[in-house]
Each structure stands twice: as C-alpha cells, then as structure tokens.
Coordinates of C-alpha atoms and ligand atoms in Angstrom, one line a residue:
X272 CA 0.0 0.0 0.0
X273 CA 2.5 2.3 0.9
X274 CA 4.8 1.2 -2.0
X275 CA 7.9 0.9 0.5
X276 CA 8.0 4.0 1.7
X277 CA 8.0 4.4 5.4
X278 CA 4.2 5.2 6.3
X279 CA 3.8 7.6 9.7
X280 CA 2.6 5.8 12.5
X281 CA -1.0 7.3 13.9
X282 CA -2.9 7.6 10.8
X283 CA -7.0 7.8 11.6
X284 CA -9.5 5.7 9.5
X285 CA -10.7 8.1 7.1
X286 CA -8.4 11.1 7.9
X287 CA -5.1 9.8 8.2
X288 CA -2.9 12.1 10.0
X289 CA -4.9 15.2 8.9
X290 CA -6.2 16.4 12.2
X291 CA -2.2 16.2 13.4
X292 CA -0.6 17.7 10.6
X293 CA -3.1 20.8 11.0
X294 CA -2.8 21.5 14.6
X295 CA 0.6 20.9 14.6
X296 CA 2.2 20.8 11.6
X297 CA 6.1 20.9 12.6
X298 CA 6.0 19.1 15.7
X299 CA 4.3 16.4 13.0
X300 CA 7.2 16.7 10.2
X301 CA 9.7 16.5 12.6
X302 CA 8.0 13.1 14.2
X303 CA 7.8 11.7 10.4
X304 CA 11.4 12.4 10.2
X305 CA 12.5 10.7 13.5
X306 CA 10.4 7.7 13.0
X307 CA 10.7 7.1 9.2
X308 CA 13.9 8.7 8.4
X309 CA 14.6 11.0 5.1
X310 CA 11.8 9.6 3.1
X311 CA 8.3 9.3 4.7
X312 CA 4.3 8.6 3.6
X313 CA 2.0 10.2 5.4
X314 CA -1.9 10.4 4.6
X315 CA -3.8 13.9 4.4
X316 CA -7.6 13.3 4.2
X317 CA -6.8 10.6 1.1
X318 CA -3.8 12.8 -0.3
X319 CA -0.5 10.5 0.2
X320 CA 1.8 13.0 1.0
X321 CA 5.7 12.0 0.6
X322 CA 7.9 14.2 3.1
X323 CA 11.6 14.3 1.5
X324 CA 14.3 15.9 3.9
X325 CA 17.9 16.8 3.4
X326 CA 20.1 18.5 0.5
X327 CA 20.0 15.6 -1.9
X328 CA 15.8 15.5 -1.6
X329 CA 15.9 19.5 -2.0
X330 CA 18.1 19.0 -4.9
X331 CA 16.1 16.4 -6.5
X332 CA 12.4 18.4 -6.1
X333 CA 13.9 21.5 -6.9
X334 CA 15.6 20.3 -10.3
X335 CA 12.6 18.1 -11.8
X336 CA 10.3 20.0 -14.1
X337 CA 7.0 20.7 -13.3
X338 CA 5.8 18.9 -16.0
X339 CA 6.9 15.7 -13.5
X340 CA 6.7 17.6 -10.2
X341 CA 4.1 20.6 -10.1
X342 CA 4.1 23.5 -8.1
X343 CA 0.9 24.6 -9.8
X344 CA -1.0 21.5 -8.9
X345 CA 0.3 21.4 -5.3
X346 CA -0.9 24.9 -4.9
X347 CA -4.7 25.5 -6.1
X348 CA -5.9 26.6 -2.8
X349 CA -4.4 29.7 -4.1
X350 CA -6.2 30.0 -7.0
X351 CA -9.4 31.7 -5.7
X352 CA -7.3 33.5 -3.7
X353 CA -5.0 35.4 -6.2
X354 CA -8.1 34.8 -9.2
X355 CA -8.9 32.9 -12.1
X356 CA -6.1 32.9 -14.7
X357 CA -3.2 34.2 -12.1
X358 CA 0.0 32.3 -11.4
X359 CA -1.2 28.6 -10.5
X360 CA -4.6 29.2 -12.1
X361 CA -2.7 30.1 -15.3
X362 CA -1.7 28.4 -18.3
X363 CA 2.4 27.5 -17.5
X364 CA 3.5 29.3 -20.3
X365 CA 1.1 32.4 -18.8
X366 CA 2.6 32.1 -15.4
X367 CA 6.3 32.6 -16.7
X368 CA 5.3 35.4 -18.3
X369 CA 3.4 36.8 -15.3
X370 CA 6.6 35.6 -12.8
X371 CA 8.7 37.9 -15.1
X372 CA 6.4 40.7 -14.9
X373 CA 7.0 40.3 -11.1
X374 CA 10.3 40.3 -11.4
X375 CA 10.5 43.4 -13.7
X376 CA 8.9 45.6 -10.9
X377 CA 11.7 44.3 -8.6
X378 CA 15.0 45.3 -10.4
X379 CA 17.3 47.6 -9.1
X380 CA 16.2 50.8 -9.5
X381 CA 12.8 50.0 -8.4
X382 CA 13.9 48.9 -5.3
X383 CA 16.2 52.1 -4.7
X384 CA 12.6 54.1 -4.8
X385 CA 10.9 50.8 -2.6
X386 CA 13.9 51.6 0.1
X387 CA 13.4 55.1 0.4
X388 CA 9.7 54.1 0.9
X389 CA 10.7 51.6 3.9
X390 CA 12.6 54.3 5.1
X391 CA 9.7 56.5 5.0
X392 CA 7.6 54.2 6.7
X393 CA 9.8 53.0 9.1
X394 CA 10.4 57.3 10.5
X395 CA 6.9 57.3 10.8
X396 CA 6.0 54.0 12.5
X397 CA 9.0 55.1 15.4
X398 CA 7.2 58.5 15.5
X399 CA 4.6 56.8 17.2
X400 CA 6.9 55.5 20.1
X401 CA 7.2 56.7 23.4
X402 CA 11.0 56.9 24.9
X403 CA 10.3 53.6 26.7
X404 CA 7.7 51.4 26.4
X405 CA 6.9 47.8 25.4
X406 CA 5.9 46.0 21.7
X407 CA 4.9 42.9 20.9
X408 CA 7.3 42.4 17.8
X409 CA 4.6 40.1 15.7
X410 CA 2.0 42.7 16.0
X411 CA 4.1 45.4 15.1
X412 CA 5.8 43.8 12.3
X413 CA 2.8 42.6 10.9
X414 CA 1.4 46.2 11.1
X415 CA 4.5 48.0 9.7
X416 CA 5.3 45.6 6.2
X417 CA 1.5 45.8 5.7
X418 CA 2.3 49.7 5.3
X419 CA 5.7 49.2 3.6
X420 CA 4.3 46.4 1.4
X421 CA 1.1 48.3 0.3
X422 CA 3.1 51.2 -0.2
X423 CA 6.0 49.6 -2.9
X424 CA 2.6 47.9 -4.8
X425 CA -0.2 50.3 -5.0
X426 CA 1.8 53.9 -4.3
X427 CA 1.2 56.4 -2.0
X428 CA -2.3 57.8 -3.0
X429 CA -3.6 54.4 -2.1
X430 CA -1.6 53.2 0.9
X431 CA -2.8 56.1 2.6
X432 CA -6.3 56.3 1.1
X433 CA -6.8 52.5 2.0
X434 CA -5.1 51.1 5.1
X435 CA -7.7 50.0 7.1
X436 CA -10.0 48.7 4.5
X437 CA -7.3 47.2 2.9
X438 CA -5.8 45.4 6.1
X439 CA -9.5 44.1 6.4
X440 CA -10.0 42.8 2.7
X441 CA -5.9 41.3 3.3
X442 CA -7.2 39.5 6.3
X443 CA -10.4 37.9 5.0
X444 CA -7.8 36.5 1.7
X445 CA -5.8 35.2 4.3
X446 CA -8.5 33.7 6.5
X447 CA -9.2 31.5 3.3
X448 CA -5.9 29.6 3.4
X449 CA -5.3 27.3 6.0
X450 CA -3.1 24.2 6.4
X451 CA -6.4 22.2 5.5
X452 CA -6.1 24.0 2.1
X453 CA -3.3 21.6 1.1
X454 CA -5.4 18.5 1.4
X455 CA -9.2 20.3 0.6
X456 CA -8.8 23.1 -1.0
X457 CA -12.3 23.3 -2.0
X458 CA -14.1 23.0 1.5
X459 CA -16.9 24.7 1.8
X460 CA -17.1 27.3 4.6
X461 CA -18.1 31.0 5.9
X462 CA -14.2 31.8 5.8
X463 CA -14.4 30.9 2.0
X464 CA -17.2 33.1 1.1
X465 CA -15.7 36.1 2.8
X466 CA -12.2 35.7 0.4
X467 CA -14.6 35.6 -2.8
X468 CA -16.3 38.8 -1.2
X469 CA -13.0 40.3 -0.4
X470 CA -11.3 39.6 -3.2
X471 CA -14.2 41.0 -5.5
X472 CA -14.1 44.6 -3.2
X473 CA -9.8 44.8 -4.0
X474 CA -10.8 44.6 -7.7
X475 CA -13.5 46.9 -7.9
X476 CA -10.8 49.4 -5.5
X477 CA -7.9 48.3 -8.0
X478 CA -9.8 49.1 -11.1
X479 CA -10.8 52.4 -10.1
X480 CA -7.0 53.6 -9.2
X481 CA -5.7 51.9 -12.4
X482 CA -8.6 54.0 -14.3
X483 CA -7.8 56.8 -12.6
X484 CA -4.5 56.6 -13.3
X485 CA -4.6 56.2 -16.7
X486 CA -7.1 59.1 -17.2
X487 CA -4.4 61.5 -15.1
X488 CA -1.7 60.0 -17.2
X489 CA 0.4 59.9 -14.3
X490 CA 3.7 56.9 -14.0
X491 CA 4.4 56.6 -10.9
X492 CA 7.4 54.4 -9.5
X493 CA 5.4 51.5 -7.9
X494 CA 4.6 47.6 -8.8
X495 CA 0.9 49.0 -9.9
X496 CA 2.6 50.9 -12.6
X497 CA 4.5 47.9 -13.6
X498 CA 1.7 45.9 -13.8
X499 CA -0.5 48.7 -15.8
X500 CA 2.5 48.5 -18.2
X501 CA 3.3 45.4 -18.7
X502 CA 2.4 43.5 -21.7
X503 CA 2.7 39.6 -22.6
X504 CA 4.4 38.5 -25.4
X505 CA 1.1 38.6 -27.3
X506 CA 1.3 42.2 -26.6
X507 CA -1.7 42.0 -24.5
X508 CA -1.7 44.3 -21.5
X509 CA -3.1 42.6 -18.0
X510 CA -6.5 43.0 -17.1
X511 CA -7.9 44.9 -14.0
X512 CA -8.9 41.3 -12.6
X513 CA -4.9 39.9 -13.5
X514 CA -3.6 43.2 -12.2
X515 CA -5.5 42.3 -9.2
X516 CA -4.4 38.9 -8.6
X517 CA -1.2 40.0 -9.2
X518 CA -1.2 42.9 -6.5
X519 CA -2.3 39.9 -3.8
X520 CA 0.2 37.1 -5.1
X521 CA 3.1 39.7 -4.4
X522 CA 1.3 40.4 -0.8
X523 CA 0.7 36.9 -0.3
X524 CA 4.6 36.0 -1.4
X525 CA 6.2 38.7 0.1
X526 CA 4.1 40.4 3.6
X527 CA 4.4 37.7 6.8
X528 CA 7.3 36.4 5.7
X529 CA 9.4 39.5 6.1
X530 CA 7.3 40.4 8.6
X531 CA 8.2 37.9 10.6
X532 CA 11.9 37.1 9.1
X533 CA 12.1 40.8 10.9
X534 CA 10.9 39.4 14.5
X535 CA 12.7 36.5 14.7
X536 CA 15.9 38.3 13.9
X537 CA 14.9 41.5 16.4
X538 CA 14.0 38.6 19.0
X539 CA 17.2 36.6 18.8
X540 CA 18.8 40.1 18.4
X541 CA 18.0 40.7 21.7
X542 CA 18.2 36.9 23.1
X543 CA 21.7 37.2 22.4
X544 CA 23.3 40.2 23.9
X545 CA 27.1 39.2 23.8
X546 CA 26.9 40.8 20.0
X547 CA 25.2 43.7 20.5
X548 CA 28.1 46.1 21.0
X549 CA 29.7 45.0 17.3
X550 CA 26.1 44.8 15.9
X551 CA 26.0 48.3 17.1
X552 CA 29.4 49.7 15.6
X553 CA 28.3 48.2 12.2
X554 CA 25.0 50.2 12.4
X555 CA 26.0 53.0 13.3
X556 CA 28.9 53.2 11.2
X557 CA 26.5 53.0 8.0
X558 CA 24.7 56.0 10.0
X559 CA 27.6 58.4 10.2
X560 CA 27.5 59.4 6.4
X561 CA 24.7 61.2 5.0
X562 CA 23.6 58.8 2.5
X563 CA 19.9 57.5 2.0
X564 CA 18.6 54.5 3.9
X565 CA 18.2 53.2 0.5
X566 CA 21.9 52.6 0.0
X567 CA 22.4 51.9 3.4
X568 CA 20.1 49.1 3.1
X569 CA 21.3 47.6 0.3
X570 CA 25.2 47.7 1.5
X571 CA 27.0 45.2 2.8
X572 CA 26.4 44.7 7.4
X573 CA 27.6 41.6 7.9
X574 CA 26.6 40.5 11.6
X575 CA 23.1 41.9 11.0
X576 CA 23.1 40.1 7.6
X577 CA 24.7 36.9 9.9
X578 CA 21.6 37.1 12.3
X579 CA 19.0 37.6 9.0
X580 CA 20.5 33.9 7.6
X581 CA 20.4 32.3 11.0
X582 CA 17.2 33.3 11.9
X583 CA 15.8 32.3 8.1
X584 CA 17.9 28.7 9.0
X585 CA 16.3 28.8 12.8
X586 CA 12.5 29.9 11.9
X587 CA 12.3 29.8 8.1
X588 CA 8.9 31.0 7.4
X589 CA 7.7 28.2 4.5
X590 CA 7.8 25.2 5.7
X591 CA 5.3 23.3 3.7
X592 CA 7.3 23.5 0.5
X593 CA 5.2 21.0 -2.3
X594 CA 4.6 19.4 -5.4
X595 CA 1.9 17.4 -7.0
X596 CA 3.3 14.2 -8.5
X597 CA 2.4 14.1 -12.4
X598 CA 4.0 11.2 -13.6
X599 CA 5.8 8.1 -11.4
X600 CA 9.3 10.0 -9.8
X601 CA 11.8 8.0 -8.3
X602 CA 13.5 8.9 -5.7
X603 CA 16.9 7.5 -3.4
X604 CA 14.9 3.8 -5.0
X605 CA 11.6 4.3 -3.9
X606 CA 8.7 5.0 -6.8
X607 CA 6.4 8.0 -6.0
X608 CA 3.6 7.4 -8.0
X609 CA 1.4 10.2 -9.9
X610 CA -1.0 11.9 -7.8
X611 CA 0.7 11.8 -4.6
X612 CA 2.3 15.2 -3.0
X613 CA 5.8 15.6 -2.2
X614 CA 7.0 18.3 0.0
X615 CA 10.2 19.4 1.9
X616 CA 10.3 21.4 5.4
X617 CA 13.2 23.8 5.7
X618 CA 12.5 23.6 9.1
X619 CA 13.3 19.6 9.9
X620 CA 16.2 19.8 6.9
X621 CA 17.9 23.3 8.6
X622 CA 18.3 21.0 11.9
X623 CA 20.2 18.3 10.5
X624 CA 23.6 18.0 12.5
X625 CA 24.9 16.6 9.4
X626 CA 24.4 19.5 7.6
X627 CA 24.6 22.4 10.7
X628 CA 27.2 22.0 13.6
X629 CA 25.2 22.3 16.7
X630 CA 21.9 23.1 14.6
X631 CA 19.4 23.8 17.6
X632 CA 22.3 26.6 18.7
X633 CA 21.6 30.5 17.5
X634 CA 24.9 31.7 15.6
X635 CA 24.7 34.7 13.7
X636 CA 28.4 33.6 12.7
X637 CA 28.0 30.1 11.7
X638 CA 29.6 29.8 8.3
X639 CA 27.3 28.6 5.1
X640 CA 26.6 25.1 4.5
X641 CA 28.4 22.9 2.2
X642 CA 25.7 21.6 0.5
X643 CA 24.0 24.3 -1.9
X644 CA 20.7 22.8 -1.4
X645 CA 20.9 22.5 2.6
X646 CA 19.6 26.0 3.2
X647 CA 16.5 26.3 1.6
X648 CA 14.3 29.0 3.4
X649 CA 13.6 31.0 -0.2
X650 CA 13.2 27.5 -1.8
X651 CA 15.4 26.6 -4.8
X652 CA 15.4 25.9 -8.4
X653 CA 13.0 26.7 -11.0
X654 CA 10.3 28.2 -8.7
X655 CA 13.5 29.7 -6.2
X656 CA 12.0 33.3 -4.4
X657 CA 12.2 36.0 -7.3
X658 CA 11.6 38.4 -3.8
X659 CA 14.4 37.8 -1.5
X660 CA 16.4 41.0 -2.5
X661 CA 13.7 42.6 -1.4
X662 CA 13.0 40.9 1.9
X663 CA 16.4 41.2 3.0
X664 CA 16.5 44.9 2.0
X665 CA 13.6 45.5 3.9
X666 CA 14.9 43.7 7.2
X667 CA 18.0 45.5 7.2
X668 CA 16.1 48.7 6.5
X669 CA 13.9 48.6 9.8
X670 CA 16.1 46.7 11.9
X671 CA 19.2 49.3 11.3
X672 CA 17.2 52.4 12.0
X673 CA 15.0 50.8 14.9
X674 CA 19.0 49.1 16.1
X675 CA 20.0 52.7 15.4
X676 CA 17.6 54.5 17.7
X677 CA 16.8 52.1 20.1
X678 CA 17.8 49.6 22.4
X679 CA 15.8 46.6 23.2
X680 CA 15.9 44.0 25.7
X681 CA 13.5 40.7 26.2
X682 CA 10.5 42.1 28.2
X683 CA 10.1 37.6 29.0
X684 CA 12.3 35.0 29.8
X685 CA 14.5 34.1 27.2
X686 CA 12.7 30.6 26.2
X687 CA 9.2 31.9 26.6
X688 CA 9.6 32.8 22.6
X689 CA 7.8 30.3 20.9
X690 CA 6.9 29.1 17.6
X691 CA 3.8 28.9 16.2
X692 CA 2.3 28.5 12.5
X693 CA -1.4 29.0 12.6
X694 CA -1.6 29.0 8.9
X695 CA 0.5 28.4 6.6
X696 CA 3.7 30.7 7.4
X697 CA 6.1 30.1 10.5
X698 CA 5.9 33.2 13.5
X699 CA 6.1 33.9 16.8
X700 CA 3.4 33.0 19.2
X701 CA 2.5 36.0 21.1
X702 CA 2.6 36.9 23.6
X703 CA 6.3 38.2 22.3
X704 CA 7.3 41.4 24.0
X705 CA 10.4 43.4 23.8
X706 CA 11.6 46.3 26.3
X707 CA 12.8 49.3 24.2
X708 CA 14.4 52.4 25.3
X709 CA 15.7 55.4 23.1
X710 CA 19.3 55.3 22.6
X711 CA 21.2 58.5 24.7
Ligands
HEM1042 C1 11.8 36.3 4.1 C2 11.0 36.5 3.1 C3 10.6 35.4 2.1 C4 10.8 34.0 2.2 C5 11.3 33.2 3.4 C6 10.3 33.5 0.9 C7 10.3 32.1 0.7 C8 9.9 31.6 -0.6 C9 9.9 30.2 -0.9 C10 10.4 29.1 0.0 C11 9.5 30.1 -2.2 C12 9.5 28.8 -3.0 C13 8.1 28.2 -2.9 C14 8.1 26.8 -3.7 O1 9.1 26.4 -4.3 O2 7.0 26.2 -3.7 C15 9.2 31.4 -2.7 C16 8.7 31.7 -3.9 C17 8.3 33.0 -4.3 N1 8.5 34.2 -3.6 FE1 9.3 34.4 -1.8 N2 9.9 34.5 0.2 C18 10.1 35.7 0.8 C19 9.8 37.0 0.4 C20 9.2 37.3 -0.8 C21 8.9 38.6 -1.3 C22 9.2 39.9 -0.5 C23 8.4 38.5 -2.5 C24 7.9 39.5 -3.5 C25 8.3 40.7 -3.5 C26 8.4 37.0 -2.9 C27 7.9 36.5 -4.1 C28 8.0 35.2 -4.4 C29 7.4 34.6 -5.6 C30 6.7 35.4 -6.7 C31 7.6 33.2 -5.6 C32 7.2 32.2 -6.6 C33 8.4 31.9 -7.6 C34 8.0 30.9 -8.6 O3 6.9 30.2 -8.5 O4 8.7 30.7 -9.6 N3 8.9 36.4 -1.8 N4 9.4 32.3 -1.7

C-alpha cells in the first residue's frame, strides 16, 4: 500500500494524520522524520503526501520539471485567492510570463525608490513610540510591512487612502488559506465566502486607481505601474482582474514572511546580547555618512546580515514547500507514484547535525553550508523566491534604524519565545514582548 516507503505511525481511519498535521504541523514533520527517516508517507484526508528531507531530496524536487513535479498542482488553494487565470490558475506558459512581470517591478532601480519608501515608513512608525515602552514584535511587524508592502505595490495615494480597508479585505484573503487547504482546498465554509467577497471589493478598488491613473496619465514608480505596463508576449496588457491577482500574489509571497523574518531576527537580536556592542558599531557606522537609507540598506552589514540567515535557518517561514506528483518520480529507490504530493520542510532539513554544527544553537556567525541545497528557506530551483532581494533589504532597512535609535531588551524570559504557525507561514506566538528604550 504504501509502495515501501516508510508510512507515519498514527494515521486515523478516514483522515489519516490530517487532524495532526493541521494543529501541529512541525511538531508532526519533525515526528515523520525521527520515525521514518529521510523519506516518509503520510496520509492527508486521502492525499498520500511524501515528506523528502535533506540537500539531496531538495536538490532532486527543486531540479525536476514541473511537468513531473508541479508547483501549480500542489498549490490550487491559491487560486481563488489570487483569481482565475493568475499564477497557479494560469496556463504555464502564462505564469512565466506573469513571474517575469514580477520580477521586472523588482529590479534595481525599483527597489532604490521601494527603500526610500521603507525608510519613509519605518520614521513614521517610530514616531509613534514613546522613549520607553513595550511592543509585541509580531504585532508590530505585521502592522509596519502591511504599510511598507502596500506602499511599494499600490503607491502612496492608495496606501494612505486605504489602510484599514485594505488590512480588512488582506485579512479575510488570508482567513481562506489554512493548512487544510493543502489536502481540501475546495471546503466549503463562511471563511471561503468572505475571500470571494474580499477579493471582489480589491478589484472593484484596483480598477478604479488603475482607471484613474490612466485618465491622469500619471507613472508613478510602484509595482501598480508595472503591472499597468506590462504586456505579454502577445502584446496583451493585464487586465484589471490579473492586475488584481497579481497585487495579492506579491502580498501573499512577500508580507508575513518578512514580517516575521524581521521578528525572529529583532527577538534573537536581543536573546543574544554578547553581539550587541559589534552589531551596534556596524550600524552606526553606516549611519555616520549622510547617504539615504536606501543605499544603506542595500550595503554590505555583515553580523546583521549573519543574524537575518540564521534566523531564516532557525525559523524559516515556509515550511510546507510542495509538489503534486504528475507522472511516477523516483527517488533515493523508492517509486512515487502520480497523484501523490511531495514536500520538503526547511524547518526539519535546517536542523540536520549533518548539515549544521550544533543546529538547535543560535549563531549569527556560523559559516554557510556545504551543501547548496541545505539552506532552503527562499526555496530553490526553478520556482527559487524572485523576492528575497527585497525581503532582505527590507529587514535590514527597519532593523538598522530601529537598532539605530533604540535599544531593546526581552520584556520575558528568554525561552518563553515560541513558535507557532497557525496558517501556513512560521511566526512567533505571542505573547512576544520586547523592552525598548531610546538610545542617549
Ligand atoms: C523572508 C521572506 C521570504 C521568504 C522566506 C520566501 C520564501 C519563498 C519560498 C520558499 C519560495 C518557493 C516556494 C516553492 O518552491 O513552492 C518562494 C517563492 C516565491 N516568492 Fe518568496 N519569500 C520571501 C519573500 C518574498 C517577497 C518579498 C516576494 C515579493 C516581493 C516574494 C515573491 C515570491 C514569488 C513570486 C515566488 C514564486 C516563484 C515561482 O513560483 O517561480 N517572496 N518564496
């Protein structure tokens, strides 16, 4: 039945291991991987699900086309999300087209402009401080790279015209993706209806700024102008309702996990005091020319860069990395056979002590991995993050001014800062406080 692969202990008639794997997905993968080793079967509501770890397994996904293994197929809970006819509800040759698109609106340039944005942001979010006072660093972080995010897509006329109703519209989209998604994406539910409803509100709001836009005749420097521009190799310019999916793919791709890439690092920033006083001469040396943020941001801080990597190694965000199985793939001499799922989690494979000396240990220091394909928290090969440029831009952009103005301590004791992934992205479970205090 289970072809020789190593099948999980636990499964429940009818459901397998789904009620598990949704409350707690992690603590699950990491079981599969004790018990079974680097190749394990595991049953999602009727979906076999193959969980590969280590480089080798990355390697292997990462390289097969998705003809064999697909990304599309894995991922259709996102397609009422983002809309008909958008990334993984696109024709392949129609989603390369779009992917490049994305990445257009994130060249260099652009992101020059998207830093001075951050920047922006970021002086205005620390306005709001007192001296002293407590945050809770998910809340926070959430809140700010909702503004930052919104502002680098849709430009400043919207972000400011729209934050609330847009956080609210954002929050029902999200609401429709659970870890349940990856086995039923189709179920039936109140949280399903508000997405469609949400969704639906962002394009009539979308179209009207794009029309707008277009009547003023104005360009402005943001990811909305790249999409109103944009043209496929038809020369057919996007839709309002792809322009739309592709203003929520980029949010969904790009929004919690910098968010919370930002307050892991801030938290283990300030879990591991023996580095502030060199963190602190790196920042402040990039403070003591005039220059922008912008270029600032994109230079080279190495310790604050060091605890960015180890805190992507420690809590990478994706951990539920898939593919759908089109045709029979073998694999280390086992047969996964068409229809089944496989799927890698950065978080088991970033713990191997094979791979990571001491991997449960927080070193800002520790020196990269051998193995190309044994850090994988931006994923790797042909669907590899187009956006981490512009995550690690924007971490290093708000942690250096807040590092810069302020200094934080834990406001709980040290191992109270847990881990939690509700949905489908890995952040802290709150509560997770920090002490700050404005820097003499
Ligand atoms: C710390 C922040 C981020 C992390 C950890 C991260 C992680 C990942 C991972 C693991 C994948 C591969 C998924 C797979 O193979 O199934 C991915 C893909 C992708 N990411 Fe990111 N990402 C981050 C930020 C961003 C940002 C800011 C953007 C947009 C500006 C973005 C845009 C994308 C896109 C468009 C893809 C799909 C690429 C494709 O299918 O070919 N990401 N990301």
């Amino acid at each position: 039945m289970s072809t020789g692969i190593p099948f999980v202990s636990g499964a429940k008639p009818g459901l397998g291991h789904v009620e598990e794997f949704n409350s707690t997905p992690l603590d699950f993968m990491h079981r599969a991987f004790e018990e079974c080793g680097e190749v394990s079967e595991f049953d999602l509501g009727g979906l076999r699900t193959v969980l590969l770890v280590g480089p080798d397994a990355h390697e292997a996904m990462f390289r097969t086309p998705d003809a064999q293994l697909s990304a599309a197929q894995a991922y259709q809970m996102m397609v009422p999300v983002f809309g008909e006819g958008i990334q993984y509800g696109a024709e392949p040759h129609i989603e390369r087209q779009q992917l490049k698109m994305q990445v257009q609106g994130l060249k260099h340039d652009r992101m020059l402009n998207y830093a001075q944005i951050i920047e922006q942001e970021v002086d205005e979010f620390i306005a709001a401080w007192e001296d002293s006072g407590v945050i809770d660093v998910y809340e926070q972080f959430t809140q700010l790279t909702l503004k930052t995010s919104t502002h680098c897509l849709l430009g400043k006329d919207l972000r400011f015209r729209l934050t609330d109703e847009f956080g609210e519209l954002y929050h029902d989209l999200e609401n429709g993706i659970a870890p349940s998604s990856l086995s039923n994406p189709e179920e039936d539910d109140e949280r399903f209806r508000r997405r469609d409803a949400a969704r639906q509100r962002l394009e009539e709001l979308i179209t009207e700024a794009v029309r707008d836009r277009r009547a003023r005749g104005v360009h402005e420097q943001d990811m909305l102008q790249v999409y109103m521009e944009s043209t496929y190799n038809d020369g057919r310019k996007l839709t309002e309702h792809e322009i739309t999916g592709m203003v929520i793919w980029f949010m969904f791709a790009g929004h919690h996990t910098s968010s919370n890439t930002t307050a892991w690092t801030l938290l283990e920033i300030s879990r591991h005091p023996e580095y502030l006083a060199e963190l602190r001469e790196e920042i402040d040396a990039l403070f003591a020319d005039d220059s922008a943020l912008s270029l600032k941001g994109l230079r080279d801080i190495p310790l604050l860069d060091g605890f960015i990597r180890e805190s992507l190694r420690v809590h990478p965000p994706l951990n539920t990395i898939t593919r759908r199985v089109m045709q029979d793939w073998q694999y280390k001499g086992y047969t996964i056979s068409a229809g089944k799922n496989v799927m890698v989690c950065p978080h088991v494979s970033h713990k191997l002590p094979e791979q990571f000396e001491n991997p449960e240990q927080f070193d800002p220091k520790r020196p990269p991995a051998s193995h190309l394909f044994a850090e994988i928290p931006f994923g790797g090969g042909h669907h590899k993050c187009i956006g981490n440029a512009f995550a690690i831009l924007q971490v290093k952009a708000i942690l250096s001014t807040l590092l810069h103005n302020y200094e934080f301590t834990l406001d709980q004791p040290a191992d109270s800062y847990l881990e939690s992934m509700p949905a489908l992205i890995l952040r802290p479970s709150e509560p997770c406080r920090l002490r700050y205090s404005r820097r003499s």
